[in-house]
PDB file of C-alpha atoms in Angstrom:
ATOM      1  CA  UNK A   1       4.421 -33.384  16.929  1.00 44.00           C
ATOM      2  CA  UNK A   2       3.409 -36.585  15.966  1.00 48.00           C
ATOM      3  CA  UNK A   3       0.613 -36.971  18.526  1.00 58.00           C
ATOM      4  CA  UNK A   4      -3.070 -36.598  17.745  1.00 59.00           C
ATOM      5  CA  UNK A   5      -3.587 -34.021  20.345  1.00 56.00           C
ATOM      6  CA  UNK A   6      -7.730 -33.827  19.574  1.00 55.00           C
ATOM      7  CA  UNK A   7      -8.486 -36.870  22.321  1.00 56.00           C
ATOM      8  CA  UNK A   8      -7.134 -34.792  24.696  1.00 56.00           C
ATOM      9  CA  UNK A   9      -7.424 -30.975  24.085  1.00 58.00           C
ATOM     10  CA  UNK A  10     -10.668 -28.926  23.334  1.00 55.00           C
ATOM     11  CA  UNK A  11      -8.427 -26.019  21.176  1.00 55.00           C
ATOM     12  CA  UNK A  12      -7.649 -28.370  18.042  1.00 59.00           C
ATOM     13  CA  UNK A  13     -11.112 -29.181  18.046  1.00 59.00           C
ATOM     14  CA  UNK A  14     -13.473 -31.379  19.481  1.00 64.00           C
ATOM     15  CA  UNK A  15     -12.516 -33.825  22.085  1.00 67.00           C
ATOM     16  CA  UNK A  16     -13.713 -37.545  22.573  1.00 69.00           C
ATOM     17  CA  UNK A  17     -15.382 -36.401  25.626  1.00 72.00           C
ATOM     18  CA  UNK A  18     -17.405 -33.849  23.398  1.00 74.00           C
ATOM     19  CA  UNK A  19     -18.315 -36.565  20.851  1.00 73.00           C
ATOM     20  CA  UNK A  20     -19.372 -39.060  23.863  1.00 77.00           C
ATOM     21  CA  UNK A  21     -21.686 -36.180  25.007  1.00 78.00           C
ATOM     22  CA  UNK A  22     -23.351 -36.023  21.443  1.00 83.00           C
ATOM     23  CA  UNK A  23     -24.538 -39.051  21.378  1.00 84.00           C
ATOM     24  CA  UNK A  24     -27.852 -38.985  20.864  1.00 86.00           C
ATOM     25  CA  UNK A  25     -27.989 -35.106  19.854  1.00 89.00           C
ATOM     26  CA  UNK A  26     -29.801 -34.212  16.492  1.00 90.00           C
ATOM     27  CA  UNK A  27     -27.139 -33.045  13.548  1.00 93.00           C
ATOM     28  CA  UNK A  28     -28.881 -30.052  12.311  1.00 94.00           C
ATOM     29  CA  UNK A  29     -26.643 -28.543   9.896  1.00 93.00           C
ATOM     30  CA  UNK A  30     -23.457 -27.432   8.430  1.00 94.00           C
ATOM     31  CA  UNK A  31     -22.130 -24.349   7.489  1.00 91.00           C
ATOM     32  CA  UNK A  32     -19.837 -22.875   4.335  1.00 88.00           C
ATOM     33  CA  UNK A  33     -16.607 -23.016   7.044  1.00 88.00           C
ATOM     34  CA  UNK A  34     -17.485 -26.486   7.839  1.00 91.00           C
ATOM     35  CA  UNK A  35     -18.638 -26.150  11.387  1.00 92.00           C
ATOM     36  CA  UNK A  36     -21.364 -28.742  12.280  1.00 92.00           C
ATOM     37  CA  UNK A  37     -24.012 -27.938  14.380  1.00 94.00           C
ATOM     38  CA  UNK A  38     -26.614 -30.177  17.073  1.00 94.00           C
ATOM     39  CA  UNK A  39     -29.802 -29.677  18.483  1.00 93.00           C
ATOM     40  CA  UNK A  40     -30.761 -31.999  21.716  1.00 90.00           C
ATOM     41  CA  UNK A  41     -32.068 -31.954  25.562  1.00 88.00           C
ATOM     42  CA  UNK A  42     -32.929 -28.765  27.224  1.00 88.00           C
ATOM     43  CA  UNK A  43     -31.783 -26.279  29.815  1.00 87.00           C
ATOM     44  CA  UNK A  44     -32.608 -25.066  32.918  1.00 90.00           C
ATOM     45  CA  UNK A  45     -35.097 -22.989  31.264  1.00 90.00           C
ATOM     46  CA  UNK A  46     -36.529 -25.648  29.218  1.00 90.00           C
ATOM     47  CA  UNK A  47     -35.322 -24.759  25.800  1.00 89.00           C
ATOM     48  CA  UNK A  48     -33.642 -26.854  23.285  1.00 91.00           C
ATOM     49  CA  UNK A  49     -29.773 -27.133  24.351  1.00 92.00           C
ATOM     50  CA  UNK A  50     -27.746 -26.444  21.050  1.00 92.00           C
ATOM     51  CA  UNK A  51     -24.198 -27.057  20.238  1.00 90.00           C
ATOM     52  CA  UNK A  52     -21.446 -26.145  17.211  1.00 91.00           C
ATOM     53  CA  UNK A  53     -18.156 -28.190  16.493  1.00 89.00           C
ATOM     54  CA  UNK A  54     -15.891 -26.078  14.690  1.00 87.00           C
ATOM     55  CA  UNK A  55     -14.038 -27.350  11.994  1.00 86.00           C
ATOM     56  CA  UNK A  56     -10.604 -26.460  12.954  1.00 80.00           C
ATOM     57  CA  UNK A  57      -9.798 -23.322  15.720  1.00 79.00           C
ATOM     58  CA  UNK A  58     -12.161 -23.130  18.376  1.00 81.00           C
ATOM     59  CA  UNK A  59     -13.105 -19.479  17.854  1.00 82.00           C
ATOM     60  CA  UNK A  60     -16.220 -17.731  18.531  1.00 86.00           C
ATOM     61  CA  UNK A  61     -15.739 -15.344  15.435  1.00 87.00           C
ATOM     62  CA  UNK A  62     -15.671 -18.423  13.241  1.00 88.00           C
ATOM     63  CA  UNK A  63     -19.563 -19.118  12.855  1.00 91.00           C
ATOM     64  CA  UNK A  64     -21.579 -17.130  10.296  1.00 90.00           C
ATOM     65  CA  UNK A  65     -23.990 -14.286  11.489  1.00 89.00           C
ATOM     66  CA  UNK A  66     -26.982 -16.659  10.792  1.00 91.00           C
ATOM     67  CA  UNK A  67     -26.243 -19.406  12.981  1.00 93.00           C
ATOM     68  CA  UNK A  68     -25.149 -17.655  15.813  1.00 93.00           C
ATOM     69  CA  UNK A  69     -28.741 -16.364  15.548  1.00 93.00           C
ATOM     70  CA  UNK A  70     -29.671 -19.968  15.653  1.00 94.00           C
ATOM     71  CA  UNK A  71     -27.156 -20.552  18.489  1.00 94.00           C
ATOM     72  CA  UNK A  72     -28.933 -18.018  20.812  1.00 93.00           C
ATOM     73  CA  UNK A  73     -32.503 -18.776  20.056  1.00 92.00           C
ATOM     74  CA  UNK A  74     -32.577 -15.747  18.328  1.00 93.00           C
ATOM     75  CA  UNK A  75     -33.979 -18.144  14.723  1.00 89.00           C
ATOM     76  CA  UNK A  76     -36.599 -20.774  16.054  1.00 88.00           C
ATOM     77  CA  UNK A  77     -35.066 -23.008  12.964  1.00 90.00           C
ATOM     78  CA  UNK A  78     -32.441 -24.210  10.939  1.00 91.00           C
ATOM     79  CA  UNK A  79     -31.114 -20.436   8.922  1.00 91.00           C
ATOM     80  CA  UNK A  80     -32.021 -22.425   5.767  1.00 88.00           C
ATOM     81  CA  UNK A  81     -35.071 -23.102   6.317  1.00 89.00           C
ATOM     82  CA  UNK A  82     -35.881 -19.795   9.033  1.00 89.00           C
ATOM     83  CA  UNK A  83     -34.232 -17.353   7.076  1.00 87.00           C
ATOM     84  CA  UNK A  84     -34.433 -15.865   3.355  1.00 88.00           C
ATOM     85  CA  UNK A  85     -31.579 -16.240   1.051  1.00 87.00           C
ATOM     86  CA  UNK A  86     -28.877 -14.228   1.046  1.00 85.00           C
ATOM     87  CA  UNK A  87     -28.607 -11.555  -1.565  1.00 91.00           C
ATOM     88  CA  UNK A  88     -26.379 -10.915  -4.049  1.00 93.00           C
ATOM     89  CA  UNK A  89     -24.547  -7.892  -2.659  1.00 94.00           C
ATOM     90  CA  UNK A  90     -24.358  -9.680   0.752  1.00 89.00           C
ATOM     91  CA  UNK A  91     -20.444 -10.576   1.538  1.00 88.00           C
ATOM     92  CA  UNK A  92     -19.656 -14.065   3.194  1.00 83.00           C
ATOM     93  CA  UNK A  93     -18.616 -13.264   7.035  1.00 81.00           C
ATOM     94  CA  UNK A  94     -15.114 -13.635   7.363  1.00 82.00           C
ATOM     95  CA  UNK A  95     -13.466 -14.664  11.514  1.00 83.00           C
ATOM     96  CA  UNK A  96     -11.326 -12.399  13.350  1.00 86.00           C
ATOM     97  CA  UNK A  97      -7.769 -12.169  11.676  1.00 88.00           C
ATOM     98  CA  UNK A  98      -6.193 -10.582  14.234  1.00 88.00           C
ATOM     99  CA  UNK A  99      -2.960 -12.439  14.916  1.00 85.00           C
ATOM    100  CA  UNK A 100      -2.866 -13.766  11.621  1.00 86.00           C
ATOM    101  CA  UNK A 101      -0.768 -12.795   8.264  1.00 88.00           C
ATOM    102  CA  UNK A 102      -3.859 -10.877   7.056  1.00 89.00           C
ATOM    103  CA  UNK A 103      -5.133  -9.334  10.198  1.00 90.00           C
ATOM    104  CA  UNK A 104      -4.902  -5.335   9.224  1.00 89.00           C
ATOM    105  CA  UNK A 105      -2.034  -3.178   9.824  1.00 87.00           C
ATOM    106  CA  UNK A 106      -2.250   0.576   9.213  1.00 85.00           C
ATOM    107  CA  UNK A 107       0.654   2.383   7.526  1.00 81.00           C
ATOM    108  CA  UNK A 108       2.034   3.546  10.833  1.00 82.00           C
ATOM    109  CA  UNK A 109       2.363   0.029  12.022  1.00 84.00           C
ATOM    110  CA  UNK A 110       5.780  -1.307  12.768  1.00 83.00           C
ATOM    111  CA  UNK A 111       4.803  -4.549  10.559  1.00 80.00           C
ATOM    112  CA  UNK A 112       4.884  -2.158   7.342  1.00 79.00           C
ATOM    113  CA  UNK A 113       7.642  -0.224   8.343  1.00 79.00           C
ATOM    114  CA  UNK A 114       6.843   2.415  11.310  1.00 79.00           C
ATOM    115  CA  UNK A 115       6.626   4.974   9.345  1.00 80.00           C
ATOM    116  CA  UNK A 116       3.473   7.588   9.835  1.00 78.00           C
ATOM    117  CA  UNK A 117       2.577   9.977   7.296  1.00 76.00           C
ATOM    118  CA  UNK A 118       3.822  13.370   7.747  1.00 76.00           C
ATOM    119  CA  UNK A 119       1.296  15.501   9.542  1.00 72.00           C
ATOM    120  CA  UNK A 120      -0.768  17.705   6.958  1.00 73.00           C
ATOM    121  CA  UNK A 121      -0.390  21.047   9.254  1.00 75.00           C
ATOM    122  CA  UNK A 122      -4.434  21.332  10.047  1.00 76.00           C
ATOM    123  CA  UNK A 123      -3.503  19.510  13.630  1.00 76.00           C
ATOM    124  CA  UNK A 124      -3.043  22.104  16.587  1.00 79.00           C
ATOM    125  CA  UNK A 125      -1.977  20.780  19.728  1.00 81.00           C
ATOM    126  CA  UNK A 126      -4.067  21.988  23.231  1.00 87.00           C
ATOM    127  CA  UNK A 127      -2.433  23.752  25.689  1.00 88.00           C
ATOM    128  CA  UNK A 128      -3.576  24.410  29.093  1.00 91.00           C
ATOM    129  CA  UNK A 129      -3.131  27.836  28.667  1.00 85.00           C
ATOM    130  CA  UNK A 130      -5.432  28.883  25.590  1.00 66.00           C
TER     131      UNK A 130
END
């Protein structure tokens, strides 16, 4: 396809109708996966409204553990600023891969084959009747 489909759909990313409702919205931040984030108005319940534009795939799973803290008013402020740094045996969070090349397939799966391991004799099947 040719088309720039992001005017029109909110999948791809976000649409011109999101960006028109931005306007005047505080950028707060950005994080590693490139997902920015905005601060402005309030709810129902009078606190701060807060938004995230992924950078790519619209998918939930895609922003780190410490701004979906932020998201959900669980962090009063920014992670950089709210939080402590991360330490060194801390992993980067990764998005859900299932569906993708990498999600994970065990080795009974029929992606590697279909083939289970042979059954190591410790299994006893229930009857009814013992």
């Amino acid at each position: 396809m040719g088309i720039n489909l992001n005017p029109f759909t909110w999948w791809t990313g976000a649409s011109w109708g999101t960006a028109f409702g931005l306007r005047g919205k505080a950028r707060v931040g950005e994080d590693s996966l490139g997902n920015v984030y905005y601060e402005g108005g309030a709810d129902t319940a009078g606190n701060p409204r807060r938004w995230v534009i992924y950078n790519g795939i619209n998918d939930a799973s895609r922003v780190p553990p410490e701004w979906f803290g932020w998201l959900h008013h669980q962090v009063a402020d920014v992670p950089s600023r709210a939080l402590p740094a991360p330490r060194a045996w801390q992993i980067p969070a990764e998005p859900n891969l299932t569906g993708t090349i990498a999600a994970y397939r065990p080795s009974g799966a029929l992606e590697k084959g279909g083939v289970r391991a042979a059954a190591t004799g410790d299994y006893e099947a229930w009857t009814p009747d013992a």
